[in-house]
XYZ file of C-alpha atoms in Angstrom:
434
model
C -10.146 1.804 13.922
C -7.710 4.557 14.887
C -4.453 4.514 16.754
C -6.051 5.612 20.035
C -7.885 2.302 20.267
C -4.592 0.455 20.277
C -2.905 2.804 22.734
C -5.399 1.593 25.331
C -3.699 -1.800 25.152
C -0.306 -0.040 25.326
C 0.976 -2.693 22.958
C 4.171 -2.585 20.925
C 4.765 -5.309 18.386
C 7.938 -6.335 16.585
C 7.011 -8.253 13.438
C 10.027 -10.426 12.605
C 10.111 -11.572 8.994
C 11.464 -15.085 8.324
C 12.193 -16.805 5.022
C 14.652 -17.608 2.284
C 15.438 -14.968 -0.357
C 12.877 -14.639 -3.193
C 9.949 -15.532 -0.929
C 8.344 -12.096 -1.023
C 9.360 -11.047 2.510
C 10.148 -7.426 1.646
C 6.920 -7.062 -0.338
C 4.927 -8.532 2.565
C 6.757 -6.295 5.070
C 6.020 -3.176 3.013
C 2.386 -4.207 2.681
C 2.039 -4.597 6.467
C 3.499 -1.105 6.979
C 1.166 0.393 4.374
C -1.902 -1.270 5.858
C -1.150 -0.453 9.498
C -0.153 3.140 8.722
C -3.277 3.564 6.599
C -5.301 2.641 9.718
C -3.642 5.518 11.647
C -1.301 3.208 13.584
C 2.399 4.120 13.737
C 4.299 1.470 11.759
C 7.753 1.337 10.202
C 9.913 -1.222 8.390
C 13.579 -1.722 9.272
C 15.228 -3.565 6.387
C 18.496 -5.175 7.503
C 19.707 -5.269 3.895
C 19.615 -1.466 3.763
C 21.899 -1.301 6.816
C 24.223 -3.925 5.370
C 24.449 -1.976 2.093
C 25.971 0.961 3.981
C 29.141 -1.156 4.288
C 28.690 -3.679 1.477
C 26.652 -2.193 -1.339
C 26.909 -4.884 -4.027
C 27.957 -8.186 -2.424
C 28.340 -11.405 -4.388
C 26.719 -14.630 -3.259
C 29.982 -15.562 -1.522
C 29.269 -12.852 1.062
C 26.282 -14.932 2.237
C 28.176 -18.247 2.429
C 27.798 -19.888 5.846
C 31.596 -20.281 5.989
C 32.302 -16.601 5.294
C 33.204 -15.350 8.783
C 33.596 -11.696 7.770
C 30.322 -11.780 5.844
C 28.559 -13.218 8.894
C 30.076 -10.514 11.130
C 28.956 -7.693 8.834
C 25.463 -9.121 8.546
C 25.249 -9.337 12.348
C 26.401 -5.708 12.672
C 23.699 -4.657 10.187
C 21.040 -6.561 12.136
C 22.180 -4.951 15.405
C 21.960 -1.478 13.839
C 18.465 -2.138 12.481
C 17.238 -3.479 15.817
C 18.795 -0.556 17.715
C 17.072 1.945 15.436
C 13.768 0.100 15.744
C 13.766 0.180 19.551
C 14.816 3.820 19.537
C 11.829 4.459 17.237
C 9.518 2.602 19.644
C 10.706 4.755 22.548
C 11.075 8.206 20.971
C 8.488 8.184 18.152
C 5.707 6.272 19.939
C 5.988 3.465 17.425
C 3.417 0.682 17.637
C 4.357 -1.876 14.954
C 7.985 -2.265 13.869
C 8.855 -4.740 11.118
C 12.327 -6.312 11.069
C 12.796 -7.311 7.438
C 15.549 -9.929 7.040
C 15.903 -13.648 6.376
C 16.250 -14.486 10.111
C 16.772 -17.990 8.795
C 18.174 -19.790 11.851
C 16.681 -20.547 15.247
C 19.804 -19.037 16.863
C 19.232 -15.672 15.140
C 15.538 -15.670 16.014
C 16.237 -16.531 19.687
C 18.622 -13.576 19.882
C 15.933 -11.190 18.570
C 13.342 -12.807 20.851
C 15.487 -12.160 23.931
C 15.922 -8.478 23.019
C 12.159 -8.030 22.489
C 11.277 -9.611 25.816
C 13.797 -7.474 27.698
C 12.249 -4.340 26.159
C 8.616 -5.431 26.747
C 7.867 -5.564 23.034
C 5.643 -8.361 21.733
C 7.509 -10.513 19.163
C 5.444 -11.814 16.254
C 7.117 -13.918 13.572
C 5.876 -13.917 9.983
C 7.427 -16.697 7.911
C 7.016 -16.858 4.156
C 7.655 -20.472 3.152
C 7.497 -21.239 -0.542
C 8.367 -24.148 -2.835
C 6.307 -22.898 -5.796
C 9.035 -22.721 -8.455
C 7.036 -20.420 -10.720
C 6.517 -17.957 -7.888
C 10.171 -18.148 -6.817
C 11.361 -17.535 -10.382
C 9.063 -14.522 -10.714
C 10.458 -13.127 -7.450
C 14.016 -13.682 -8.706
C 13.156 -11.714 -11.866
C 11.632 -8.945 -9.726
C 14.616 -8.782 -7.373
C 17.277 -8.800 -10.091
C 15.602 -5.819 -11.758
C 14.658 -3.793 -8.652
C 17.011 -4.770 -5.783
C 19.650 -2.165 -4.828
C 22.135 -5.075 -4.568
C 22.148 -5.491 -8.353
C 21.945 -1.916 -9.621
C 23.827 -1.564 -12.906
C 24.590 -5.268 -13.231
C 23.815 -7.606 -16.103
C 20.348 -9.056 -15.349
C 21.290 -12.649 -16.161
C 24.458 -12.519 -14.055
C 22.429 -10.949 -11.253
C 19.873 -13.762 -11.438
C 22.611 -16.420 -11.369
C 24.299 -14.791 -8.381
C 20.978 -14.477 -6.579
C 20.232 -18.189 -7.076
C 23.621 -18.986 -5.522
C 22.762 -16.706 -2.596
C 19.533 -18.660 -2.092
C 21.450 -21.970 -2.045
C 23.800 -20.570 0.617
C 20.860 -19.716 2.838
C 19.209 -23.079 2.203
C 22.193 -24.810 3.861
C 21.318 -23.344 7.263
C 17.613 -22.534 6.979
C 15.346 -23.700 9.834
C 11.597 -23.260 9.584
C 9.654 -22.103 12.657
C 8.226 -24.972 14.704
C 8.287 -23.706 18.320
C 4.709 -23.856 19.613
C 5.483 -21.311 22.342
C 6.054 -18.535 19.781
C 3.535 -16.149 18.276
C 3.800 -16.683 14.551
C 2.073 -16.785 11.192
C 3.435 -19.125 8.537
C 2.361 -18.338 4.988
C 2.720 -21.413 2.789
C 3.120 -20.427 -0.876
C 1.638 -17.067 0.115
C -1.985 -17.821 0.654
C -2.499 -21.459 -0.288
C -2.128 -22.385 3.396
C -1.781 -20.271 6.538
C -0.620 -21.613 9.915
C -1.379 -19.426 12.928
C 0.054 -19.980 16.397
C -0.540 -18.156 19.713
C -1.979 -14.907 18.352
C -2.715 -12.986 21.544
C -3.658 -9.345 20.952
C -6.308 -7.615 18.865
C -3.700 -5.841 16.762
C -1.909 -9.128 16.070
C -5.209 -10.589 14.908
C -5.704 -7.637 12.534
C -2.276 -8.254 11.029
C -3.100 -11.962 10.655
C -6.407 -11.199 8.952
C -4.606 -8.912 6.528
C -1.882 -11.482 5.803
C -4.506 -14.130 5.076
C -5.758 -11.985 2.198
C -2.365 -11.399 0.592
C -0.750 -12.838 -2.479
C 2.507 -11.757 -4.117
C 1.791 -12.774 -7.684
C 2.601 -10.048 -10.221
C -0.410 -7.872 -10.934
C -1.458 -4.293 -11.666
C -4.218 -2.005 -10.475
C -5.638 0.724 -12.699
C -7.354 3.762 -11.211
C -9.513 6.339 -12.949
C -11.864 9.044 -11.835
C -15.199 9.133 -13.611
C -15.321 11.337 -16.670
C -16.078 15.007 -16.234
C -19.588 15.399 -14.790
C -22.186 18.162 -15.015
C -21.497 18.984 -11.353
C -17.754 19.241 -12.121
C -18.475 21.772 -14.860
C -20.467 23.963 -12.456
C -18.023 23.524 -9.551
C -20.497 21.609 -7.369
C -19.416 18.831 -4.998
C -21.096 15.468 -4.361
C -24.403 14.674 -6.013
C -25.238 12.036 -8.569
C -25.050 13.957 -11.811
C -24.588 12.645 -15.342
C -21.399 13.019 -17.358
C -20.793 16.141 -19.416
C -20.186 15.877 -23.185
C -16.431 15.726 -22.530
C -16.974 13.116 -19.829
C -18.920 10.969 -22.275
C -16.068 11.293 -24.774
C -13.656 10.045 -22.082
C -15.868 7.018 -21.500
C -15.705 6.227 -25.230
C -11.910 6.553 -25.293
C -11.295 4.702 -22.024
C -11.433 1.194 -23.598
C -8.614 2.163 -25.992
C -6.467 3.668 -23.220
C -7.098 0.624 -21.056
C -6.244 -1.855 -23.796
C -2.945 -0.041 -24.439
C -1.928 -0.564 -20.815
C -3.626 -3.862 -19.916
C -2.940 -5.766 -23.115
C -4.489 -9.233 -23.134
C -4.484 -9.718 -19.365
C -7.795 -10.608 -17.713
C -9.307 -7.633 -15.914
C -12.245 -6.892 -13.617
C -13.699 -3.371 -13.341
C -15.075 -1.980 -10.076
C -17.306 1.103 -9.982
C -19.301 2.962 -7.339
C -23.107 2.962 -7.317
C -23.233 6.522 -8.671
C -24.214 7.220 -12.282
C -21.080 9.033 -13.346
C -18.779 6.066 -12.640
C -21.064 3.551 -14.335
C -21.474 5.826 -17.357
C -17.670 6.123 -17.530
C -17.197 2.333 -17.461
C -20.068 1.740 -19.905
C -17.919 0.764 -22.902
C -15.242 -1.243 -21.074
C -15.431 -4.856 -22.355
C -14.678 -6.479 -19.001
C -16.605 -8.007 -16.120
C -17.914 -5.203 -13.883
C -18.819 -5.082 -10.189
C -20.532 -2.247 -8.288
C -19.452 -1.338 -4.733
C -21.347 0.998 -2.408
C -18.073 1.403 -0.463
C -16.587 3.159 -3.532
C -19.161 5.994 -3.438
C -17.752 9.506 -3.107
C -17.164 11.109 0.289
C -20.574 12.194 1.631
C -20.662 16.001 1.795
C -23.748 16.002 4.058
C -25.579 19.330 4.107
C -22.945 20.727 1.707
C -23.879 18.234 -1.016
C -24.492 20.011 -4.310
C -22.862 23.266 -3.188
C -19.822 24.925 -4.707
C -16.746 25.688 -2.579
C -17.692 29.348 -2.911
C -21.141 28.548 -1.458
C -19.550 26.657 1.447
C -17.054 29.433 2.227
C -19.870 31.991 2.151
C -22.476 30.031 4.153
C -20.223 28.045 6.493
C -16.976 30.015 6.884
C -16.002 28.243 10.130
C -16.458 24.831 8.526
C -14.538 25.917 5.439
C -11.603 27.024 7.608
C -11.777 23.905 9.820
C -11.609 21.631 6.794
C -8.526 23.452 5.530
C -6.919 23.113 8.955
C -7.350 19.324 9.200
C -8.906 17.968 6.027
C -8.311 14.294 6.929
C -10.273 14.487 10.199
C -12.853 17.133 9.217
C -16.352 15.742 8.825
C -18.962 17.609 6.772
C -22.114 18.342 8.860
C -24.233 15.244 8.365
C -21.551 13.776 6.113
C -18.149 12.113 6.201
C -14.463 12.768 6.763
C -11.543 11.206 4.916
C -11.005 9.016 7.984
C -14.582 7.752 7.619
C -13.889 6.922 3.972
C -10.772 4.936 4.934
C -12.792 2.884 7.433
C -15.434 1.955 4.864
C -12.749 1.241 2.255
C -10.985 -1.375 4.381
C -13.017 -4.287 2.893
C -12.155 -2.919 -0.574
C -8.442 -2.980 0.290
C -8.729 -6.526 1.619
C -10.473 -7.660 -1.545
C -7.941 -5.802 -3.700
C -5.137 -7.733 -2.000
C -6.905 -11.011 -2.802
C -7.391 -10.202 -6.473
C -5.033 -9.949 -9.437
C -5.682 -7.309 -12.150
C -8.355 -4.797 -11.124
C -9.492 -1.469 -12.564
C -11.323 0.950 -10.262
C -13.455 3.747 -11.706
C -14.504 5.953 -8.822
C -14.274 9.417 -7.248
C -11.576 11.899 -6.250
C -11.626 11.470 -2.446
C -11.933 7.686 -2.701
C -9.038 7.472 -5.165
C -6.929 9.655 -2.884
C -7.455 7.149 -0.057
C -6.705 4.116 -2.260
C -3.671 5.763 -3.856
C -2.376 6.771 -0.404
C -2.581 3.124 0.676
C -0.513 1.813 -2.241
C 1.999 4.688 -2.181
C 2.246 4.971 1.618
C 1.314 8.664 1.551
C 0.933 10.269 5.036
C -2.690 10.809 5.960
C -2.391 14.555 6.453
C -1.136 14.826 2.864
C -3.501 12.384 1.150
C -6.565 14.711 0.990
C -4.462 17.303 -0.859
C -3.182 15.042 -3.637
C -4.161 16.058 -7.147
C -6.036 13.329 -9.019
C -6.979 14.927 -12.365
C -9.931 13.972 -14.496
C -9.447 12.012 -17.726
C -6.292 10.267 -16.534
C -5.699 6.527 -16.175
C -3.257 5.636 -13.376
C -1.471 2.277 -13.413
C -0.052 0.938 -10.126
C 2.369 -1.990 -10.198
C 3.344 -3.247 -6.703
C 6.982 -4.391 -6.478
C 9.205 -5.705 -3.682
C 10.840 -2.315 -3.181
C 7.918 0.015 -3.891
C 5.001 0.622 -6.254
C 5.646 1.794 -9.805
C 3.234 4.432 -11.136
C 2.352 5.205 -14.761
C -0.105 7.948 -15.751
C -1.860 7.878 -19.106
C -3.665 11.114 -19.970
C -6.522 11.170 -22.438
C -6.443 13.966 -24.998
C -9.741 15.343 -23.718
C -9.949 18.642 -21.787
C -11.700 18.735 -18.428
C -12.208 21.217 -15.607
C -9.781 21.139 -12.715
C -11.569 20.352 -9.463
C -8.379 20.748 -7.446
C -8.225 23.422 -4.743
C -4.981 24.024 -2.872
C -4.860 24.276 0.903
C -5.629 27.806 2.058
C -6.867 28.856 -1.354
C -9.888 31.130 -1.038
C -12.740 30.675 -3.494
C -12.995 34.441 -3.715
C -9.713 34.751 -5.595
C -10.317 35.860 -9.159
C -8.409 32.917 -10.628
C -10.482 30.273 -8.872
C -13.183 28.441 -10.735
C -13.764 25.528 -13.035
C -10.675 26.128 -15.157
C -9.971 23.829 -18.054
C -7.425 21.214 -17.071
C -4.283 21.549 -19.200
C -2.455 18.439 -20.223
């Protein structure tokens, strides 16, 4: 579902995060932005903490004490700046979903934001993360003390102690949402219970559906293309070919590479229905599931051709794909946008799961990687995803950490830069250099 569908409703939504510190609000906010943007809807997060850090970069817990008048004033100024920027973004950048990421822990603060939204004809939607799961809170404290800009360069244990004091300061004034006239979603222990109230638009319902599939437990996702295939060696696209000799060697080494990164954690492997992914995952000693939605982008009447064949036989199509690769659809086949639409159930299921490894294809991995890394859609089809490389993604509150593990096995490079003609002498199935 593209952005044009939502412009018909002419809806603008301000998602207002609510919750004590260490309840996963920033992670949830970033996830909403990633998901909505991935669906071609203009979304942006406005983190009040980032505005506050412009004046107070490394505050102690005392700054957040309810009796600290100057601290309260500075936090209000930061919130005003974030809200001002958000509404300017709505008006000048055609924004659709803005997320105000802050504690917004009192009814008074929320009423103030509510009044501004209603004056500007923006739909307010509150998302409260309420949590009393001590294990989950402690894990979030560990995450924040190691990744939050507030504690850069500080002793981790002192940071954790200060952060716990900050939480206690907020607890003194915290008021959960209970007004039945508001549009809100309340996530209890992130997923164990969800309370929904007065959801009114289609886009709000999409956000709710997404939130119902979330959890914020620590986990990792591993991505790998299939091993080098016979079609890769000959420069052909699509098809359902077997692995090459080097691709089979990658499949034999993949369990070792995976074990090095996964350790003893439980893992489930997802593959496409095509032979080359299943042959690649053959030796992995984990539970495996096959998904049709993970099949490679359908090249239609160009299936089995080389890029040189396509440029020679269909020069207009070759040029059109270079011009707008995300929207271009092969004759009788698919575009990257089509792939994103069929991958949405995969993304939903990924958000529900813990440790998952996906062995699939270049275009599909580009779309999945773009989701986790918030890569703009016009750039995602041009990302290089080399063969014989295991990619580890670790979602955090302030971004996703990426680790790449390259196997010591040569493979052709299937990457073609934008505007690169196949007739250039240096184009072809070159051996990928480590």
